[in-house]
């Protein structure tokens, strides 16, 4: 329901009362799970992208995981465009989580990075996060397949593509 409200107005103008009325959920129930409207916004952000991020190198290769990531963002465009308004800034919030996931996946696959490779990986992921923010600010006009190809092209050689 939050996604529907975000089609009409920015998140700063959506109230908990309004969301609860449209969702047929009591305010008590809402506050049992969330602190405020921004909390549910962040929860949805993580919920929609968890499958993509948690399954890179498990179910998806790097390309397929990123393509799914961009496709999910495009499907829930209003939510993610509101993220760029300072509520859940992608580079600051997202890249640390992605970095942890990728490092864990490398470890699980027996890929051990040198100190230099860890630094390169950190900045590579940050550059991808910044590029994603730019894509969102540009109203997600570029085709997710082209954005994914560009980001894959920029990966250092030591990062497996599959």
Short mmCIF file of N, CA and C in Angstrom, two decimals:
data_model
loop_
_atom_site.label_atom_id
_atom_site.label_comp_id
_atom_site.label_asym_id
_atom_site.label_seq_id
_atom_site.Cartn_x
_atom_site.Cartn_y
_atom_site.Cartn_z
N UNK A 1 0.82 -1.19 0.00
CA UNK A 1 0.00 0.00 0.00
C UNK A 1 0.87 1.26 0.00
N UNK A 2 2.02 1.21 0.66
CA UNK A 2 2.91 2.37 0.66
C UNK A 2 3.32 2.71 -0.77
N UNK A 3 3.60 1.69 -1.57
CA UNK A 3 3.96 1.94 -2.96
C UNK A 3 2.87 2.72 -3.69
N UNK A 4 1.61 2.37 -3.43
CA UNK A 4 0.49 3.07 -4.07
C UNK A 4 0.43 4.53 -3.62
N UNK A 5 0.63 4.77 -2.34
CA UNK A 5 0.62 6.14 -1.83
C UNK A 5 1.78 6.95 -2.41
N UNK A 6 2.92 6.29 -2.61
CA UNK A 6 4.08 6.99 -3.15
C UNK A 6 3.91 7.38 -4.62
N UNK A 7 2.94 6.79 -5.28
CA UNK A 7 2.62 7.20 -6.66
C UNK A 7 1.91 8.56 -6.64
N UNK A 8 1.27 8.87 -5.52
CA UNK A 8 0.50 10.10 -5.39
C UNK A 8 1.29 11.25 -4.76
N UNK A 9 2.23 10.90 -3.85
CA UNK A 9 2.95 11.95 -3.12
C UNK A 9 4.27 11.43 -2.59
N UNK A 10 5.14 12.36 -2.20
CA UNK A 10 6.42 12.00 -1.60
C UNK A 10 6.20 11.41 -0.22
N UNK A 11 7.15 10.63 0.22
CA UNK A 11 7.03 9.95 1.52
C UNK A 11 6.89 10.94 2.67
N UNK A 12 7.49 12.11 2.54
CA UNK A 12 7.40 13.11 3.61
C UNK A 12 5.95 13.53 3.85
N UNK A 13 5.09 13.32 2.86
CA UNK A 13 3.69 13.75 2.96
C UNK A 13 2.74 12.59 3.25
N UNK A 14 3.28 11.39 3.42
CA UNK A 14 2.45 10.22 3.75
C UNK A 14 2.44 10.07 5.27
N UNK A 15 1.26 9.98 5.85
CA UNK A 15 1.17 9.81 7.31
C UNK A 15 0.90 8.35 7.66
N UNK A 16 1.25 7.99 8.88
CA UNK A 16 0.98 6.64 9.37
C UNK A 16 -0.53 6.42 9.39
N UNK A 17 -1.29 7.41 9.81
CA UNK A 17 -2.75 7.29 9.86
C UNK A 17 -3.29 6.97 8.47
N UNK A 18 -2.83 7.69 7.48
CA UNK A 18 -3.29 7.48 6.10
C UNK A 18 -2.92 6.07 5.62
N UNK A 19 -1.70 5.64 5.88
CA UNK A 19 -1.26 4.31 5.46
C UNK A 19 -2.09 3.23 6.15
N UNK A 20 -2.33 3.41 7.43
CA UNK A 20 -3.12 2.43 8.18
C UNK A 20 -4.56 2.35 7.67
N UNK A 21 -5.15 3.51 7.37
CA UNK A 21 -6.52 3.52 6.85
C UNK A 21 -6.60 2.79 5.51
N UNK A 22 -5.68 3.09 4.62
CA UNK A 22 -5.69 2.46 3.29
C UNK A 22 -5.37 0.97 3.36
N UNK A 23 -4.63 0.56 4.37
CA UNK A 23 -4.21 -0.84 4.51
C UNK A 23 -5.13 -1.65 5.41
N UNK A 24 -6.10 -0.99 6.04
CA UNK A 24 -6.98 -1.65 7.01
C UNK A 24 -6.18 -2.31 8.15
N UNK A 25 -5.20 -1.56 8.64
CA UNK A 25 -4.36 -2.01 9.75
C UNK A 25 -4.48 -0.95 10.85
N UNK A 26 -4.58 -1.39 12.08
CA UNK A 26 -4.68 -0.42 13.16
C UNK A 26 -3.32 0.24 13.39
N UNK A 27 -3.35 1.43 13.95
CA UNK A 27 -2.09 2.12 14.28
C UNK A 27 -1.32 1.32 15.32
N UNK A 28 -2.02 0.68 16.24
CA UNK A 28 -1.35 -0.14 17.26
C UNK A 28 -0.55 -1.25 16.60
N UNK A 29 -1.16 -1.91 15.63
CA UNK A 29 -0.46 -2.98 14.92
C UNK A 29 0.73 -2.41 14.14
N UNK A 30 0.52 -1.28 13.49
CA UNK A 30 1.62 -0.65 12.75
C UNK A 30 2.80 -0.41 13.68
N UNK A 31 2.54 0.23 14.82
CA UNK A 31 3.62 0.60 15.74
C UNK A 31 4.22 -0.60 16.48
N UNK A 32 3.54 -1.72 16.43
CA UNK A 32 4.12 -2.95 16.99
C UNK A 32 5.33 -3.39 16.16
N UNK A 33 5.29 -3.09 14.86
CA UNK A 33 6.35 -3.55 13.95
C UNK A 33 7.26 -2.43 13.43
N UNK A 34 6.76 -1.21 13.39
CA UNK A 34 7.53 -0.11 12.81
C UNK A 34 7.49 1.11 13.71
N UNK A 35 8.59 1.89 13.68
CA UNK A 35 8.65 3.11 14.49
C UNK A 35 7.91 4.27 13.83
N UNK A 36 8.03 4.36 12.51
CA UNK A 36 7.41 5.46 11.78
C UNK A 36 7.31 5.09 10.30
N UNK A 37 6.85 5.99 9.50
CA UNK A 37 6.66 5.74 8.07
C UNK A 37 7.99 5.44 7.39
N UNK A 38 9.06 6.06 7.85
CA UNK A 38 10.38 5.83 7.25
C UNK A 38 10.91 4.43 7.56
N UNK A 39 10.52 3.91 8.70
CA UNK A 39 10.94 2.57 9.09
C UNK A 39 10.34 1.52 8.14
N UNK A 40 9.06 1.66 7.81
CA UNK A 40 8.45 0.71 6.88
C UNK A 40 9.06 0.89 5.48
N UNK A 41 9.37 2.12 5.15
CA UNK A 41 10.01 2.40 3.86
C UNK A 41 11.33 1.65 3.76
N UNK A 42 12.15 1.73 4.80
CA UNK A 42 13.43 1.02 4.80
C UNK A 42 13.24 -0.49 4.81
N UNK A 43 12.24 -0.96 5.54
CA UNK A 43 11.97 -2.40 5.57
C UNK A 43 11.60 -2.90 4.18
N UNK A 44 10.73 -2.17 3.49
CA UNK A 44 10.34 -2.56 2.13
C UNK A 44 11.54 -2.55 1.19
N UNK A 45 12.38 -1.55 1.34
CA UNK A 45 13.59 -1.42 0.52
C UNK A 45 14.43 -2.68 0.67
N UNK A 46 14.67 -3.10 1.89
CA UNK A 46 15.47 -4.31 2.14
C UNK A 46 14.74 -5.57 1.68
N UNK A 47 13.44 -5.62 1.92
CA UNK A 47 12.63 -6.78 1.56
C UNK A 47 12.69 -7.04 0.05
N UNK A 48 12.48 -6.01 -0.74
CA UNK A 48 12.45 -6.19 -2.19
C UNK A 48 13.81 -6.60 -2.76
N UNK A 49 14.88 -6.14 -2.15
CA UNK A 49 16.21 -6.41 -2.72
C UNK A 49 16.94 -7.58 -2.06
N UNK A 50 16.40 -8.12 -0.99
CA UNK A 50 17.09 -9.19 -0.26
C UNK A 50 17.38 -10.40 -1.14
N UNK A 51 16.42 -10.84 -1.93
CA UNK A 51 16.62 -12.02 -2.76
C UNK A 51 17.77 -11.81 -3.74
N UNK A 52 17.81 -10.65 -4.37
CA UNK A 52 18.87 -10.36 -5.34
C UNK A 52 20.24 -10.41 -4.67
N UNK A 53 20.36 -9.71 -3.57
CA UNK A 53 21.65 -9.59 -2.92
C UNK A 53 22.10 -10.89 -2.23
N UNK A 54 21.17 -11.57 -1.61
CA UNK A 54 21.54 -12.79 -0.89
C UNK A 54 21.83 -13.96 -1.83
N UNK A 55 21.39 -13.87 -3.06
CA UNK A 55 21.56 -15.00 -3.97
C UNK A 55 22.59 -14.79 -5.07
N UNK A 56 23.31 -13.66 -5.04
CA UNK A 56 24.44 -13.53 -5.97
C UNK A 56 25.47 -14.56 -5.55
N UNK A 57 25.95 -15.29 -6.50
CA UNK A 57 26.90 -16.40 -6.32
C UNK A 57 26.26 -17.64 -5.69
N UNK A 58 24.97 -17.63 -5.45
CA UNK A 58 24.29 -18.83 -4.96
C UNK A 58 23.33 -19.29 -6.05
N UNK A 59 22.29 -18.51 -6.25
CA UNK A 59 21.29 -18.83 -7.28
C UNK A 59 21.57 -18.06 -8.57
N UNK A 60 22.13 -16.87 -8.46
CA UNK A 60 22.38 -16.02 -9.62
C UNK A 60 23.87 -15.75 -9.76
N UNK A 61 24.31 -15.60 -10.99
CA UNK A 61 25.64 -15.06 -11.23
C UNK A 61 25.59 -13.55 -11.02
N UNK A 62 26.72 -12.90 -11.16
CA UNK A 62 26.78 -11.45 -10.93
C UNK A 62 25.83 -10.71 -11.87
N UNK A 63 25.86 -11.06 -13.16
CA UNK A 63 25.01 -10.38 -14.15
C UNK A 63 23.53 -10.58 -13.81
N UNK A 64 23.12 -11.84 -13.63
CA UNK A 64 21.70 -12.12 -13.37
C UNK A 64 21.23 -11.48 -12.06
N UNK A 65 22.10 -11.49 -11.04
CA UNK A 65 21.74 -10.86 -9.77
C UNK A 65 21.54 -9.36 -9.90
N UNK A 66 22.48 -8.70 -10.61
CA UNK A 66 22.34 -7.25 -10.82
C UNK A 66 21.13 -6.93 -11.69
N UNK A 67 20.91 -7.72 -12.73
CA UNK A 67 19.76 -7.48 -13.61
C UNK A 67 18.46 -7.62 -12.82
N UNK A 68 18.37 -8.63 -11.98
CA UNK A 68 17.18 -8.80 -11.14
C UNK A 68 17.04 -7.61 -10.18
N UNK A 69 18.15 -7.19 -9.61
CA UNK A 69 18.19 -6.04 -8.71
C UNK A 69 17.59 -4.80 -9.39
N UNK A 70 18.08 -4.47 -10.60
CA UNK A 70 17.57 -3.29 -11.31
C UNK A 70 16.12 -3.47 -11.74
N UNK A 71 15.76 -4.68 -12.11
CA UNK A 71 14.37 -4.94 -12.53
C UNK A 71 13.41 -4.78 -11.36
N UNK A 72 13.80 -5.25 -10.18
CA UNK A 72 12.96 -5.08 -8.98
C UNK A 72 12.83 -3.60 -8.65
N UNK A 73 13.93 -2.88 -8.75
CA UNK A 73 13.88 -1.44 -8.46
C UNK A 73 12.95 -0.73 -9.43
N UNK A 74 13.01 -1.10 -10.70
CA UNK A 74 12.16 -0.47 -11.71
C UNK A 74 10.69 -0.80 -11.44
N UNK A 75 10.42 -2.03 -11.03
CA UNK A 75 9.04 -2.44 -10.72
C UNK A 75 8.46 -1.62 -9.57
N UNK A 76 9.29 -1.27 -8.60
CA UNK A 76 8.85 -0.50 -7.43
C UNK A 76 9.48 0.90 -7.47
N UNK A 77 9.40 1.50 -8.60
CA UNK A 77 10.07 2.76 -8.91
C UNK A 77 9.81 3.86 -7.87
N UNK A 78 8.56 4.03 -7.47
CA UNK A 78 8.21 5.11 -6.54
C UNK A 78 8.93 4.94 -5.20
N UNK A 79 8.99 3.71 -4.73
CA UNK A 79 9.67 3.44 -3.46
C UNK A 79 11.14 3.83 -3.55
N UNK A 80 11.81 3.40 -4.60
CA UNK A 80 13.24 3.65 -4.70
C UNK A 80 13.56 5.09 -5.08
N UNK A 81 12.69 5.74 -5.81
CA UNK A 81 12.93 7.16 -6.08
C UNK A 81 12.77 7.97 -4.81
N UNK A 82 11.88 7.58 -3.93
CA UNK A 82 11.79 8.24 -2.62
C UNK A 82 13.02 7.95 -1.79
N UNK A 83 13.69 6.84 -2.03
CA UNK A 83 14.93 6.52 -1.32
C UNK A 83 15.99 7.57 -1.61
N UNK A 84 15.98 8.11 -2.79
CA UNK A 84 16.99 9.09 -3.18
C UNK A 84 16.73 10.46 -2.58
N UNK A 85 15.64 10.64 -1.89
CA UNK A 85 15.33 11.93 -1.28
C UNK A 85 15.90 12.03 0.13
N UNK A 86 16.85 11.13 0.44
CA UNK A 86 17.52 11.22 1.73
C UNK A 86 16.95 10.32 2.80
N UNK A 87 15.93 9.54 2.47
CA UNK A 87 15.32 8.68 3.47
C UNK A 87 16.19 7.42 3.66
N UNK A 88 16.53 6.77 2.56
CA UNK A 88 17.39 5.59 2.59
C UNK A 88 18.42 5.78 1.49
N UNK A 89 19.39 6.64 1.69
CA UNK A 89 20.33 6.90 0.60
C UNK A 89 21.09 5.64 0.21
N UNK A 90 21.02 5.28 -1.06
CA UNK A 90 21.58 4.02 -1.52
C UNK A 90 23.06 3.85 -1.23
N UNK A 91 23.93 4.77 -1.62
CA UNK A 91 25.35 4.49 -1.38
C UNK A 91 25.68 4.29 0.10
N UNK A 92 25.15 5.16 0.95
CA UNK A 92 25.49 5.07 2.37
C UNK A 92 24.87 3.85 3.03
N UNK A 93 23.64 3.53 2.69
CA UNK A 93 22.92 2.42 3.31
C UNK A 93 23.23 1.10 2.64
N UNK A 94 23.20 1.09 1.32
CA UNK A 94 23.26 -0.16 0.60
C UNK A 94 24.62 -0.76 0.38
N UNK A 95 25.62 0.06 0.14
CA UNK A 95 26.88 -0.53 -0.30
C UNK A 95 27.57 -1.32 0.80
N UNK A 96 27.43 -0.91 2.05
CA UNK A 96 28.02 -1.67 3.15
C UNK A 96 27.40 -3.06 3.24
N UNK A 97 26.08 -3.13 3.08
CA UNK A 97 25.39 -4.43 3.13
C UNK A 97 25.82 -5.32 1.97
N UNK A 98 25.90 -4.75 0.78
CA UNK A 98 26.31 -5.51 -0.40
C UNK A 98 27.74 -6.01 -0.22
N UNK A 99 28.60 -5.17 0.28
CA UNK A 99 30.00 -5.54 0.50
C UNK A 99 30.11 -6.73 1.46
N UNK A 100 29.35 -6.70 2.54
CA UNK A 100 29.36 -7.81 3.50
C UNK A 100 28.88 -9.11 2.84
N UNK A 101 27.81 -9.00 2.07
CA UNK A 101 27.26 -10.19 1.40
C UNK A 101 28.27 -10.77 0.42
N UNK A 102 28.88 -9.91 -0.39
CA UNK A 102 29.84 -10.39 -1.39
C UNK A 102 31.06 -11.02 -0.71
N UNK A 103 31.57 -10.40 0.32
CA UNK A 103 32.71 -10.99 1.04
C UNK A 103 32.35 -12.35 1.62
N UNK A 104 31.15 -12.46 2.17
CA UNK A 104 30.70 -13.75 2.73
C UNK A 104 30.59 -14.79 1.62
N UNK A 105 30.06 -14.41 0.47
CA UNK A 105 29.93 -15.35 -0.65
C UNK A 105 31.31 -15.78 -1.14
N UNK A 106 32.24 -14.87 -1.21
CA UNK A 106 33.60 -15.23 -1.61
C UNK A 106 34.17 -16.26 -0.64
N UNK A 107 34.03 -15.98 0.63
CA UNK A 107 34.56 -16.88 1.66
C UNK A 107 33.95 -18.27 1.53
N UNK A 108 32.61 -18.32 1.33
CA UNK A 108 31.92 -19.60 1.19
C UNK A 108 32.40 -20.38 -0.04
N UNK A 109 32.82 -19.68 -1.06
CA UNK A 109 33.30 -20.35 -2.27
C UNK A 109 34.81 -20.61 -2.22
N UNK A 110 35.44 -20.26 -1.09
CA UNK A 110 36.87 -20.49 -0.97
C UNK A 110 37.72 -19.46 -1.70
N UNK A 111 37.15 -18.29 -1.94
CA UNK A 111 37.89 -17.21 -2.60
C UNK A 111 38.40 -16.28 -1.51
N UNK A 112 39.71 -16.20 -1.36
CA UNK A 112 40.31 -15.36 -0.33
C UNK A 112 40.99 -14.18 -0.99
N UNK A 113 40.58 -13.00 -0.59
CA UNK A 113 41.09 -11.78 -1.19
C UNK A 113 42.31 -11.25 -0.44
N UNK A 114 43.22 -10.68 -1.20
CA UNK A 114 44.36 -9.99 -0.58
C UNK A 114 43.86 -8.67 0.00
N UNK A 115 44.67 -8.04 0.80
CA UNK A 115 44.30 -6.73 1.35
C UNK A 115 44.03 -5.73 0.22
N UNK A 116 44.86 -5.77 -0.81
CA UNK A 116 44.68 -4.87 -1.95
C UNK A 116 43.36 -5.15 -2.66
N UNK A 117 43.03 -6.42 -2.85
CA UNK A 117 41.77 -6.78 -3.53
C UNK A 117 40.56 -6.37 -2.69
N UNK A 118 40.67 -6.44 -1.37
CA UNK A 118 39.57 -6.01 -0.51
C UNK A 118 39.29 -4.52 -0.68
N UNK A 119 40.35 -3.74 -0.78
CA UNK A 119 40.18 -2.30 -1.00
C UNK A 119 39.55 -2.05 -2.37
N UNK A 120 40.05 -2.74 -3.38
CA UNK A 120 39.49 -2.58 -4.74
C UNK A 120 38.01 -2.98 -4.74
N UNK A 121 37.69 -4.10 -4.11
CA UNK A 121 36.30 -4.55 -4.04
C UNK A 121 35.43 -3.51 -3.35
N UNK A 122 35.91 -2.96 -2.25
CA UNK A 122 35.15 -1.95 -1.51
C UNK A 122 34.78 -0.77 -2.41
N UNK A 123 35.75 -0.26 -3.14
CA UNK A 123 35.47 0.89 -3.99
C UNK A 123 34.69 0.52 -5.25
N UNK A 124 34.86 -0.69 -5.72
CA UNK A 124 34.08 -1.16 -6.86
C UNK A 124 32.60 -1.22 -6.49
N UNK A 125 32.30 -1.78 -5.32
CA UNK A 125 30.91 -1.86 -4.85
C UNK A 125 30.36 -0.45 -4.61
N UNK A 126 31.18 0.42 -4.04
CA UNK A 126 30.72 1.80 -3.82
C UNK A 126 30.44 2.50 -5.14
N UNK A 127 31.28 2.28 -6.15
CA UNK A 127 31.03 2.88 -7.47
C UNK A 127 29.72 2.35 -8.06
N UNK A 128 29.46 1.06 -7.87
CA UNK A 128 28.20 0.50 -8.37
C UNK A 128 27.01 1.12 -7.64
N UNK A 129 27.14 1.31 -6.34
CA UNK A 129 26.08 1.93 -5.57
C UNK A 129 25.84 3.38 -6.03
N UNK A 130 26.92 4.09 -6.28
CA UNK A 130 26.79 5.48 -6.75
C UNK A 130 26.16 5.53 -8.13
N UNK A 131 26.55 4.59 -9.00
CA UNK A 131 25.95 4.52 -10.34
C UNK A 131 24.46 4.21 -10.24
N UNK A 132 24.10 3.35 -9.29
CA UNK A 132 22.70 3.02 -9.08
C UNK A 132 21.93 4.25 -8.60
N UNK A 133 22.51 5.02 -7.70
CA UNK A 133 21.88 6.26 -7.25
C UNK A 133 21.66 7.22 -8.41
N UNK A 134 22.65 7.32 -9.26
CA UNK A 134 22.54 8.20 -10.44
C UNK A 134 21.41 7.72 -11.34
N UNK A 135 21.32 6.41 -11.54
CA UNK A 135 20.26 5.83 -12.37
C UNK A 135 18.89 6.18 -11.78
N UNK A 136 18.76 6.10 -10.46
CA UNK A 136 17.50 6.43 -9.79
C UNK A 136 17.19 7.91 -9.96
N UNK A 137 18.19 8.77 -9.73
CA UNK A 137 17.98 10.23 -9.88
C UNK A 137 17.60 10.60 -11.30
N UNK A 138 18.09 9.82 -12.27
CA UNK A 138 17.75 10.06 -13.68
C UNK A 138 16.42 9.42 -14.07
N UNK A 139 15.63 9.08 -13.07
CA UNK A 139 14.28 8.54 -13.24
C UNK A 139 14.26 7.15 -13.88
N UNK A 140 15.36 6.40 -13.69
CA UNK A 140 15.44 5.01 -14.14
C UNK A 140 15.13 4.86 -15.63
N UNK A 141 15.59 5.81 -16.42
CA UNK A 141 15.29 5.81 -17.85
C UNK A 141 16.13 4.82 -18.64
N UNK A 142 17.36 4.57 -18.21
CA UNK A 142 18.21 3.63 -18.95
C UNK A 142 17.74 2.20 -18.71
N UNK A 143 17.82 1.39 -19.75
CA UNK A 143 17.42 -0.01 -19.69
C UNK A 143 18.26 -0.75 -18.65
N UNK A 144 17.62 -1.48 -17.72
CA UNK A 144 18.37 -2.21 -16.70
C UNK A 144 19.44 -3.15 -17.29
N UNK A 145 19.18 -3.72 -18.47
CA UNK A 145 20.18 -4.61 -19.09
C UNK A 145 21.44 -3.84 -19.45
N UNK A 146 21.28 -2.62 -19.94
CA UNK A 146 22.44 -1.81 -20.33
C UNK A 146 23.21 -1.33 -19.10
N UNK A 147 22.48 -0.96 -18.06
CA UNK A 147 23.14 -0.53 -16.82
C UNK A 147 23.92 -1.71 -16.23
N UNK A 148 23.30 -2.89 -16.23
CA UNK A 148 23.96 -4.08 -15.70
C UNK A 148 25.22 -4.40 -16.49
N UNK A 149 25.13 -4.36 -17.81
CA UNK A 149 26.31 -4.63 -18.65
C UNK A 149 27.45 -3.65 -18.35
N UNK A 150 27.11 -2.39 -18.18
CA UNK A 150 28.14 -1.38 -17.89
C UNK A 150 28.81 -1.67 -16.54
N UNK A 151 28.02 -2.04 -15.55
CA UNK A 151 28.59 -2.32 -14.23
C UNK A 151 29.42 -3.60 -14.24
N UNK A 152 29.00 -4.59 -14.98
CA UNK A 152 29.78 -5.82 -15.10
C UNK A 152 31.11 -5.54 -15.80
N UNK A 153 31.06 -4.71 -16.81
CA UNK A 153 32.27 -4.34 -17.55
C UNK A 153 33.31 -3.70 -16.64
N UNK A 154 32.84 -2.96 -15.64
CA UNK A 154 33.75 -2.23 -14.75
C UNK A 154 34.30 -3.09 -13.60
N UNK A 155 33.86 -4.35 -13.48
CA UNK A 155 34.36 -5.19 -12.40
C UNK A 155 35.83 -5.57 -12.63
N UNK A 156 36.63 -5.58 -11.56
CA UNK A 156 38.01 -6.05 -11.71
C UNK A 156 38.04 -7.56 -12.02
N UNK A 157 39.12 -8.00 -12.63
CA UNK A 157 39.24 -9.39 -13.09
C UNK A 157 39.14 -10.43 -11.99
N UNK A 158 39.51 -10.08 -10.77
CA UNK A 158 39.50 -11.09 -9.70
C UNK A 158 38.10 -11.40 -9.18
N UNK A 159 37.10 -10.63 -9.60
CA UNK A 159 35.73 -10.89 -9.17
C UNK A 159 35.07 -11.85 -10.16
N UNK A 160 34.66 -13.04 -9.69
CA UNK A 160 34.02 -14.00 -10.60
C UNK A 160 32.69 -13.45 -11.13
N UNK A 161 32.43 -13.68 -12.38
CA UNK A 161 31.18 -13.19 -13.00
C UNK A 161 30.03 -14.17 -12.77
N UNK A 162 30.31 -15.41 -12.44
CA UNK A 162 29.25 -16.42 -12.26
C UNK A 162 29.06 -16.75 -10.80
#
